PDB file of N, CA, C and O in Angstrom:
ATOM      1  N   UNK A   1       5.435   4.204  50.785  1.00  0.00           N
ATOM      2  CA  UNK A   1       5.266   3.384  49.600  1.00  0.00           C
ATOM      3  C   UNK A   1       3.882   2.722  49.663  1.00  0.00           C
ATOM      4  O   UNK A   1       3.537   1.912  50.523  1.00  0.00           O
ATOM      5  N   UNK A   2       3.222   3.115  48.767  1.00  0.00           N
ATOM      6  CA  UNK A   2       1.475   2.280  48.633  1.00  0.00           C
ATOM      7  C   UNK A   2       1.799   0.819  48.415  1.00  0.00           C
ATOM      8  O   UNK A   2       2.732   0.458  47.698  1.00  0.00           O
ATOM      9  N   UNK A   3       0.993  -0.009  49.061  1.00  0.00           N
ATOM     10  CA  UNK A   3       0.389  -1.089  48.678  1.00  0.00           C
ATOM     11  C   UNK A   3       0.525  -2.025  47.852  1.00  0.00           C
ATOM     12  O   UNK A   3      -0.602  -2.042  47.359  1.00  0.00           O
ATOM     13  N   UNK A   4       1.065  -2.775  47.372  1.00  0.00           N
ATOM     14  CA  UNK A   4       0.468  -3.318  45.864  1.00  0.00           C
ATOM     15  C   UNK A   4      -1.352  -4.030  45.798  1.00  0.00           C
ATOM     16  O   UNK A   4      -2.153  -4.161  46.723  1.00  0.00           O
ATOM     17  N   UNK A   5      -1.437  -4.228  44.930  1.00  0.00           N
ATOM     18  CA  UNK A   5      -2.848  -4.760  44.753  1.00  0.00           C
ATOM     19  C   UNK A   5      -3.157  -6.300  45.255  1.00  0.00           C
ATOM     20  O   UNK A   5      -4.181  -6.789  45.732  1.00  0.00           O
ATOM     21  N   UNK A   6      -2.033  -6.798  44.997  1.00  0.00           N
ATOM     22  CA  UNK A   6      -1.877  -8.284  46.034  1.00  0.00           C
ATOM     23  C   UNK A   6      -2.238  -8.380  47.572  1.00  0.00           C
ATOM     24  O   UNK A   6      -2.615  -9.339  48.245  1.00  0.00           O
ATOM     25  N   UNK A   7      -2.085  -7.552  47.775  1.00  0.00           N
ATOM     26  CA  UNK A   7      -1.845  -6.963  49.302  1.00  0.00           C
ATOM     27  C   UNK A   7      -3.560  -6.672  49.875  1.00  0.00           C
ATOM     28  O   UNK A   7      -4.263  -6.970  50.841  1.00  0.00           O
ATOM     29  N   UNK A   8      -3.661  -5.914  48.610  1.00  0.00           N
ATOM     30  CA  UNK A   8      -5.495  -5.469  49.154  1.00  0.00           C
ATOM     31  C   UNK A   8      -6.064  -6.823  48.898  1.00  0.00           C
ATOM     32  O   UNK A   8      -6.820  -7.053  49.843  1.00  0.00           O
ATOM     33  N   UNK A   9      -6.060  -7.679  48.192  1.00  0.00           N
ATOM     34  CA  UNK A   9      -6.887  -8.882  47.462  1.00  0.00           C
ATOM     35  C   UNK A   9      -6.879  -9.939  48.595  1.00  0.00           C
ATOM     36  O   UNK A   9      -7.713 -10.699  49.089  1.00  0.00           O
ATOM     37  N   UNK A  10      -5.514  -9.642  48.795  1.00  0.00           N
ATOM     38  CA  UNK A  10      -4.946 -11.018  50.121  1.00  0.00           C
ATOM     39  C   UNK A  10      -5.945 -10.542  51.475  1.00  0.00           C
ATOM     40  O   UNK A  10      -6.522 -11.419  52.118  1.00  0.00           O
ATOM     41  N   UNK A  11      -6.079  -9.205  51.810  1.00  0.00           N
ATOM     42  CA  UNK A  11      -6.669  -8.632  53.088  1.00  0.00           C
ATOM     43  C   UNK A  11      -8.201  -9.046  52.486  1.00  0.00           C
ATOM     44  O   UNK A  11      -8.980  -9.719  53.161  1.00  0.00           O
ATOM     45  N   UNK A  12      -8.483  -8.625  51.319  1.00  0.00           N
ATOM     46  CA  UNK A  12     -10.382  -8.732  51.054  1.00  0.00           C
ATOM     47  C   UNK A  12     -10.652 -10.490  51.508  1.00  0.00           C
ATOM     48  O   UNK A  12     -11.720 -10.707  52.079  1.00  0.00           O
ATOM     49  N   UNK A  13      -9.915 -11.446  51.315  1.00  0.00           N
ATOM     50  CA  UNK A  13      -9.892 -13.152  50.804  1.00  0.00           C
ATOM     51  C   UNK A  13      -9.876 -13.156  52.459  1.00  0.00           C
ATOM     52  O   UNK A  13     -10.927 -13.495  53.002  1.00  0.00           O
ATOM     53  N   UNK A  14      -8.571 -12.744  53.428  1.00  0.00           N
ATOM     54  CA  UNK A  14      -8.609 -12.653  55.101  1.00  0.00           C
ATOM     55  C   UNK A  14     -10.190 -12.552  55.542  1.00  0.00           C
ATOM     56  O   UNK A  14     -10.893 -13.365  56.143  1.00  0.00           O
ATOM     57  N   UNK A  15     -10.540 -11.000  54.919  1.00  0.00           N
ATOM     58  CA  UNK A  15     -12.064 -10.764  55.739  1.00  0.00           C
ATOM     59  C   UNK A  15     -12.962 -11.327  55.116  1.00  0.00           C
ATOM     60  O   UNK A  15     -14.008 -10.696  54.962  1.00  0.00           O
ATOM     61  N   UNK A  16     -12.836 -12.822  54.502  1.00  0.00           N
ATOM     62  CA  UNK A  16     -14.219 -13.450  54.149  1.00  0.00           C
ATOM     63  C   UNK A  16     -14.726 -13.033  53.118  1.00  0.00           C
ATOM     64  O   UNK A  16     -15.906 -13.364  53.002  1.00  0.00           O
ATOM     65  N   UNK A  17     -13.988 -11.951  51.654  1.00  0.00           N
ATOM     66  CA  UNK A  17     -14.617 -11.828  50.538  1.00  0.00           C
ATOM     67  C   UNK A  17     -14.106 -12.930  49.767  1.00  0.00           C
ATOM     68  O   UNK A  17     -13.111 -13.648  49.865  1.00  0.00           O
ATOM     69  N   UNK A  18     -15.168 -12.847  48.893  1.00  0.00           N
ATOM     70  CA  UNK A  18     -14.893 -14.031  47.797  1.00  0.00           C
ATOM     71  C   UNK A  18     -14.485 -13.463  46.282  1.00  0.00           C
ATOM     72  O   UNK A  18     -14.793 -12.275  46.189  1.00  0.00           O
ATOM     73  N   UNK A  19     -14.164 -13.743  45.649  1.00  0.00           N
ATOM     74  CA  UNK A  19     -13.208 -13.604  44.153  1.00  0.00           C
ATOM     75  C   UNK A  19     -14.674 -14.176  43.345  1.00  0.00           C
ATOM     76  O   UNK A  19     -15.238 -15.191  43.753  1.00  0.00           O
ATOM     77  N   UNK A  20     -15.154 -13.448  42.252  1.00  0.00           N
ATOM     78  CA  UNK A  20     -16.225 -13.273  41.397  1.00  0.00           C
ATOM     79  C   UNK A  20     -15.708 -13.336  40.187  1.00  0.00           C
ATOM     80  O   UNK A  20     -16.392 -13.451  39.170  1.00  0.00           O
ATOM     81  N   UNK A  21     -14.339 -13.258  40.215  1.00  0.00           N
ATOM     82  CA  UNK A  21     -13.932 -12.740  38.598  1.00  0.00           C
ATOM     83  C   UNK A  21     -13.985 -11.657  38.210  1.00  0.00           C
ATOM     84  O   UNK A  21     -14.391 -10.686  38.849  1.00  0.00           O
ATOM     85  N   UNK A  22     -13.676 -11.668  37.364  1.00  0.00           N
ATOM     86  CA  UNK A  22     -13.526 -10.292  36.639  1.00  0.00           C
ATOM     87  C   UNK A  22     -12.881 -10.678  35.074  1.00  0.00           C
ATOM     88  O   UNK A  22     -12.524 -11.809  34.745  1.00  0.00           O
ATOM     89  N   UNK A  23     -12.834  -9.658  34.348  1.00  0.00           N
ATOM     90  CA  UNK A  23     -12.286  -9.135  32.433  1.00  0.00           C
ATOM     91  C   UNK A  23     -10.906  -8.756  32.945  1.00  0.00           C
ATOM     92  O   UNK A  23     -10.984  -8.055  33.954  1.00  0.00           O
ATOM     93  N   UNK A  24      -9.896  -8.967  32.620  1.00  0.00           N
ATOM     94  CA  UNK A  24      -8.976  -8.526  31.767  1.00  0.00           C
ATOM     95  C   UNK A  24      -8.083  -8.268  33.318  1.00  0.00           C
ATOM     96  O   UNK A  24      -7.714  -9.276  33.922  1.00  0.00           O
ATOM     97  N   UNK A  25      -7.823  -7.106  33.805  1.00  0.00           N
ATOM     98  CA  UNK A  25      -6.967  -7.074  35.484  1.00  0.00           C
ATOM     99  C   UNK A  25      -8.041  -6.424  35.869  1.00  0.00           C
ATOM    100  O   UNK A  25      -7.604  -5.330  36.225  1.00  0.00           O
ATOM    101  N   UNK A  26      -9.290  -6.428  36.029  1.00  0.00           N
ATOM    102  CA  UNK A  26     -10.103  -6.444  37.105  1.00  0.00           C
ATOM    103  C   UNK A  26     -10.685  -7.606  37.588  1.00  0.00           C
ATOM    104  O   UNK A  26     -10.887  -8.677  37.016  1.00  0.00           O
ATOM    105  N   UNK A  27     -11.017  -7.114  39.143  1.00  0.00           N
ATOM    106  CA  UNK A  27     -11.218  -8.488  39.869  1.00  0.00           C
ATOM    107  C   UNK A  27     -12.509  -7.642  40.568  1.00  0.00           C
ATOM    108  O   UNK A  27     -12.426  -6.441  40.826  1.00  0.00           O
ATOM    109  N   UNK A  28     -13.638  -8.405  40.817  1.00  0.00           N
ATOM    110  CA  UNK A  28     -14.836  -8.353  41.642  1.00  0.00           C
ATOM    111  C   UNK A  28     -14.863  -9.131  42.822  1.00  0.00           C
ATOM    112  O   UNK A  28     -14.673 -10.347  42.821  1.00  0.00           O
ATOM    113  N   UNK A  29     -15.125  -8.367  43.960  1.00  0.00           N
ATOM    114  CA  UNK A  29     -14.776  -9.136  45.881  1.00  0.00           C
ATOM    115  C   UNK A  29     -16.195  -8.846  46.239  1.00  0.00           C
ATOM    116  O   UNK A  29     -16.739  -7.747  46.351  1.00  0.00           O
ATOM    117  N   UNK A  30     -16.811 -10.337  46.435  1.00  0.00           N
ATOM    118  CA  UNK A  30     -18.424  -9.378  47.114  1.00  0.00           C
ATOM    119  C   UNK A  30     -18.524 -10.584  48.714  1.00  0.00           C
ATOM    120  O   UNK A  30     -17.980 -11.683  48.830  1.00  0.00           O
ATOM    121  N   UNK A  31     -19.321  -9.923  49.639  1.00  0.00           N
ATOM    122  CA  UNK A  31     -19.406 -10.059  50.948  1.00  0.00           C
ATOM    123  C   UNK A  31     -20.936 -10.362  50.998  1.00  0.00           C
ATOM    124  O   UNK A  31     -21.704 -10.004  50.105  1.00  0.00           O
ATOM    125  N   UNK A  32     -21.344 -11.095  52.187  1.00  0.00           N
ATOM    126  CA  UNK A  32     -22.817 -10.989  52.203  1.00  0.00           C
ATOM    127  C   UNK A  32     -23.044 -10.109  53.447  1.00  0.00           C
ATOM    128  O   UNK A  32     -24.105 -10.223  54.060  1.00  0.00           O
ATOM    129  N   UNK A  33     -22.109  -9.245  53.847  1.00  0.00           N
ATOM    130  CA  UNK A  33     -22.293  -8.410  54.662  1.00  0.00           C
ATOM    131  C   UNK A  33     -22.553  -6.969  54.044  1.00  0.00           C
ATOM    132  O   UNK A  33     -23.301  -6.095  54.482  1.00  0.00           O
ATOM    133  N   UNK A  34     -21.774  -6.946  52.960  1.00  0.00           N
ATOM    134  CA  UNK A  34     -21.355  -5.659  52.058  1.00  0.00           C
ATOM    135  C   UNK A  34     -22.556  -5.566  51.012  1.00  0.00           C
ATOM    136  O   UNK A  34     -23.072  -6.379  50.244  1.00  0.00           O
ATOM    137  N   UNK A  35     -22.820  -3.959  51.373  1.00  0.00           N
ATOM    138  CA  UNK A  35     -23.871  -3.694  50.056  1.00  0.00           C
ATOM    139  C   UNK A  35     -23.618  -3.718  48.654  1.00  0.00           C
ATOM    140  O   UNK A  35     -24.459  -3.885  47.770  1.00  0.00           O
ATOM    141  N   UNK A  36     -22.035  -3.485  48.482  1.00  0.00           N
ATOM    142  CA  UNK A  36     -21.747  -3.551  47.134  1.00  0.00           C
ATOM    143  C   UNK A  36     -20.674  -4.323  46.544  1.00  0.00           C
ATOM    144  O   UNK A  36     -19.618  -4.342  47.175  1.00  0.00           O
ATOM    145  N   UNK A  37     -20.727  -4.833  45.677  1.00  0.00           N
ATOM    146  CA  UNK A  37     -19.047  -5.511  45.146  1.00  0.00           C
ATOM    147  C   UNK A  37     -18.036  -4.891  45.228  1.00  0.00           C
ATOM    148  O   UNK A  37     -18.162  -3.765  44.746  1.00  0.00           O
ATOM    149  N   UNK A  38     -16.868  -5.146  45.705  1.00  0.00           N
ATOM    150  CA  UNK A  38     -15.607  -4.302  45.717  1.00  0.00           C
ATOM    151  C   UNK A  38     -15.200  -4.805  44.030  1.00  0.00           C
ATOM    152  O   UNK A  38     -15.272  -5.954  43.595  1.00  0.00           O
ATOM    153  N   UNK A  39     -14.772  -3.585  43.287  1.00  0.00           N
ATOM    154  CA  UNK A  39     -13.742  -4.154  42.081  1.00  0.00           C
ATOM    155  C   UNK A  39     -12.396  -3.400  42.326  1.00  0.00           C
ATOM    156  O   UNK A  39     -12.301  -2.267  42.798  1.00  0.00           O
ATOM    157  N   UNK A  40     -11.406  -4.185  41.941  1.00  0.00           N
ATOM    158  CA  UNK A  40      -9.886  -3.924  42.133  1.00  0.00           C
ATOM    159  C   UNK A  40      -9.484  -3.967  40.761  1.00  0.00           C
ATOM    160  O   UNK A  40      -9.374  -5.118  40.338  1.00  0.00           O
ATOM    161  N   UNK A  41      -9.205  -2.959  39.851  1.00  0.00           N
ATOM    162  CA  UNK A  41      -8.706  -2.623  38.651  1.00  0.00           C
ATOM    163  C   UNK A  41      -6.812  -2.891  38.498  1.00  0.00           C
ATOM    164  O   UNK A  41      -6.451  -3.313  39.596  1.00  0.00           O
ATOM    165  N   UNK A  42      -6.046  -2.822  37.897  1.00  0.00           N
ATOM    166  CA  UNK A  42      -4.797  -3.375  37.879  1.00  0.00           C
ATOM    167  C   UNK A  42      -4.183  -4.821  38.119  1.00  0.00           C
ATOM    168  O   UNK A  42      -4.967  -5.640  38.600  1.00  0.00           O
ATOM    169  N   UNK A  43      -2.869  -5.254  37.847  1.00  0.00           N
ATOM    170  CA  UNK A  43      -2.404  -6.050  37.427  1.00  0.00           C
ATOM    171  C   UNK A  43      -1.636  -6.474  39.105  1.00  0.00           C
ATOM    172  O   UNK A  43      -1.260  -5.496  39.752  1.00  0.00           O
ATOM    173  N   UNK A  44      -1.450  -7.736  39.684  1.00  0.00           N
ATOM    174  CA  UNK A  44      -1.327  -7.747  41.147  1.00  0.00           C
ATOM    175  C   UNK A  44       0.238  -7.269  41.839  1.00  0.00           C
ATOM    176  O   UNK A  44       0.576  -7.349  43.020  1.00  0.00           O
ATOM    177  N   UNK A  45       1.058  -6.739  40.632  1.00  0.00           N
ATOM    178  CA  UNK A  45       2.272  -6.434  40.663  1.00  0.00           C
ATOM    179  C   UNK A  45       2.136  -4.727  40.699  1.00  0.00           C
ATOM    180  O   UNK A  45       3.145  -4.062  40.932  1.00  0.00           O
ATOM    181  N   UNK A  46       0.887  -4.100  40.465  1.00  0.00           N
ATOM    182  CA  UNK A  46       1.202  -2.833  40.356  1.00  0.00           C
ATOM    183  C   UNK A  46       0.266  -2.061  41.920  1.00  0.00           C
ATOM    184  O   UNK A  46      -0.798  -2.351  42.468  1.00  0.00           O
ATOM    185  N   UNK A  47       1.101  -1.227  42.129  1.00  0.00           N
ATOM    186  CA  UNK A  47       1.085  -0.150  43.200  1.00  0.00           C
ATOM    187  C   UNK A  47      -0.571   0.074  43.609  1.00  0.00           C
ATOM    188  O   UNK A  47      -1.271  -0.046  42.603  1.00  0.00           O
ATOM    189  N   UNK A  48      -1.137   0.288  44.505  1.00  0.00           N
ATOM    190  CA  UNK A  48      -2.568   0.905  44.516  1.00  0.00           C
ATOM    191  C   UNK A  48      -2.349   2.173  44.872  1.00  0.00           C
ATOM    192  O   UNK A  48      -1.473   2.826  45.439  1.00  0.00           O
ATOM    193  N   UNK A  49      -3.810   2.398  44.180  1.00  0.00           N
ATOM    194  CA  UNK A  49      -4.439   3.778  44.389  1.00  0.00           C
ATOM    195  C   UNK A  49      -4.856   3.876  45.592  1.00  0.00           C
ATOM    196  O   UNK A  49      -5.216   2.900  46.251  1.00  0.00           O
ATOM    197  N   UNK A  50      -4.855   5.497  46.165  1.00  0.00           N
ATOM    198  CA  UNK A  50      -5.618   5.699  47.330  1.00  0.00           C
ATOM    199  C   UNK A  50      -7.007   5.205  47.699  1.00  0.00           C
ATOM    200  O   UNK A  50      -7.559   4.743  48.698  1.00  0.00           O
ATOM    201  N   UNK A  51      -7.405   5.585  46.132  1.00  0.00           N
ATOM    202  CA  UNK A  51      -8.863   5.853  46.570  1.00  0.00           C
ATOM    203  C   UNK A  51      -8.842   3.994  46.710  1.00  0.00           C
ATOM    204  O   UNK A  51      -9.832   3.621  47.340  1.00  0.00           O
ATOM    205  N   UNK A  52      -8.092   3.026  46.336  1.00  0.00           N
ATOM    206  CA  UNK A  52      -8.534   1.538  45.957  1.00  0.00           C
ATOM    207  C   UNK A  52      -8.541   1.144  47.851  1.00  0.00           C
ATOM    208  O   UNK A  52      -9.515   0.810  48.526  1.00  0.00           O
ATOM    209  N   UNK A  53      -6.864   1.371  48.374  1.00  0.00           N
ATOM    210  CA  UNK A  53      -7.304   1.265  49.983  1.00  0.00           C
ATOM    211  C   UNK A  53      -8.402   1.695  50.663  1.00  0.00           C
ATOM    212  O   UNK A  53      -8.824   0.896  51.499  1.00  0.00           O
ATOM    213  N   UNK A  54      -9.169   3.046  50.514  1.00  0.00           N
ATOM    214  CA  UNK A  54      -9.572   3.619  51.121  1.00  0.00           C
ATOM    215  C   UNK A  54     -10.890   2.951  50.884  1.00  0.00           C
ATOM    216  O   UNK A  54     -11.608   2.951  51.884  1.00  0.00           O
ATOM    217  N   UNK A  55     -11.497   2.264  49.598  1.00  0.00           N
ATOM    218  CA  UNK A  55     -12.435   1.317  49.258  1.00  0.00           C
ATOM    219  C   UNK A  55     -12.510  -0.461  49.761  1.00  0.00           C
ATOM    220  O   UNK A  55     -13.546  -1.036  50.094  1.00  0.00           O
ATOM    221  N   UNK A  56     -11.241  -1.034  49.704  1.00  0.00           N
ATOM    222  CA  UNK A  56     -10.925  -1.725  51.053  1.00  0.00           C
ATOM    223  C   UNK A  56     -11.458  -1.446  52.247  1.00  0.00           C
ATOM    224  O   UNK A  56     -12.486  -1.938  52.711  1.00  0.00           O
ATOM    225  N   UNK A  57     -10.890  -0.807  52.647  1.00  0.00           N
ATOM    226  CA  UNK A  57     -10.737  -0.571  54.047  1.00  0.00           C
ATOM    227  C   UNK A  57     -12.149  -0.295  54.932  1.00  0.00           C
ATOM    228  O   UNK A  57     -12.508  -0.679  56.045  1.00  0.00           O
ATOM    229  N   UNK A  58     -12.811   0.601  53.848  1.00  0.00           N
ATOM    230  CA  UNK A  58     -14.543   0.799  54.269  1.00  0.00           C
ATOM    231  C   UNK A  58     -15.109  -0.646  54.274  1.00  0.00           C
ATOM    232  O   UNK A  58     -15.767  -1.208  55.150  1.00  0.00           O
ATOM    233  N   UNK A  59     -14.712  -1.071  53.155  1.00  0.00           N
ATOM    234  CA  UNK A  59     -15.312  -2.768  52.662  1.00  0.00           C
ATOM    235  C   UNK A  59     -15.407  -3.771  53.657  1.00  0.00           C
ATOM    236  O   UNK A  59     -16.331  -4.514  53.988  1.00  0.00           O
ATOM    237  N   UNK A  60     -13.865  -3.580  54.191  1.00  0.00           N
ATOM    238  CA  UNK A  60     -14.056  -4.414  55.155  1.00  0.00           C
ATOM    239  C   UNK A  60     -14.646  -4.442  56.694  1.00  0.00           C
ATOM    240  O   UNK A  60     -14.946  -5.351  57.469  1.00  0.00           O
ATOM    241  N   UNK A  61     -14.668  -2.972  56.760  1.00  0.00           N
ATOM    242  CA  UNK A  61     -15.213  -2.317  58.089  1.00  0.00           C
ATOM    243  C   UNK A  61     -16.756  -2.816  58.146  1.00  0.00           C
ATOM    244  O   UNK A  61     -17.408  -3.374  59.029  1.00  0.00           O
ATOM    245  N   UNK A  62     -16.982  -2.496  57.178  1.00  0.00           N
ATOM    246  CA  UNK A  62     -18.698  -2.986  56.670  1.00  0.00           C
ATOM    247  C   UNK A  62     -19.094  -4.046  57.171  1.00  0.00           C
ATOM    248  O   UNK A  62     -19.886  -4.338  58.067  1.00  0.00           O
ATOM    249  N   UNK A  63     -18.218  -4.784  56.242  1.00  0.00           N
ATOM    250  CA  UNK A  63     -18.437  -6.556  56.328  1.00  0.00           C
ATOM    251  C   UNK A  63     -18.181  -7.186  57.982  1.00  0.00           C
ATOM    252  O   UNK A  63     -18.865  -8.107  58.429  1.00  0.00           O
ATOM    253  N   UNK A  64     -17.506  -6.770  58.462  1.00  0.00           N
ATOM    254  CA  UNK A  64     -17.770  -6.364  60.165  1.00  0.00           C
ATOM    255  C   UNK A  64     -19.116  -6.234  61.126  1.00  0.00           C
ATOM    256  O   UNK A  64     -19.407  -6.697  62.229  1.00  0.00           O
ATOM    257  N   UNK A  65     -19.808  -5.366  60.156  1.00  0.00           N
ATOM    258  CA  UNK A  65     -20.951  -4.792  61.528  1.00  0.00           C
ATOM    259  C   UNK A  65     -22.147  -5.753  61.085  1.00  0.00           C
ATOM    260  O   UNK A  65     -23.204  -5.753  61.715  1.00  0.00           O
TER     261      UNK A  65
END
């Protein structure tokens, strides 16, 4: 069972990203470690996408080194 999107948001906020806002159910996570803004598309009740963990997960690896 994937993820929900709560789940990734709660882990980005853990590794020190910050909440930028976003339009409508997107949300913008940016790092001053990370070259790019993470955006998380959907509503925090719905399921994630692969590709959304797999953009996490680099994100936070990043924000690491």
């Amino acid at each position: 069972m994937p993820p929900k999107i709560r789940e990734l948001i709660s882990r980005l906020k853990k590794a020190g990203f910050l909440d930028r806002g976003g339009k409508g159910s997107h949300r913008n996570f940016t790092h001053p470690n990370c070259s790019m803004p993470i955006t998380l598309s959907g509503n925090p009740g719905d399921d994630a996408k692969p590709y959304q963990e797999r953009q996490v997960q680099m994100a936070i690896k990043e924000s690491r080194t």
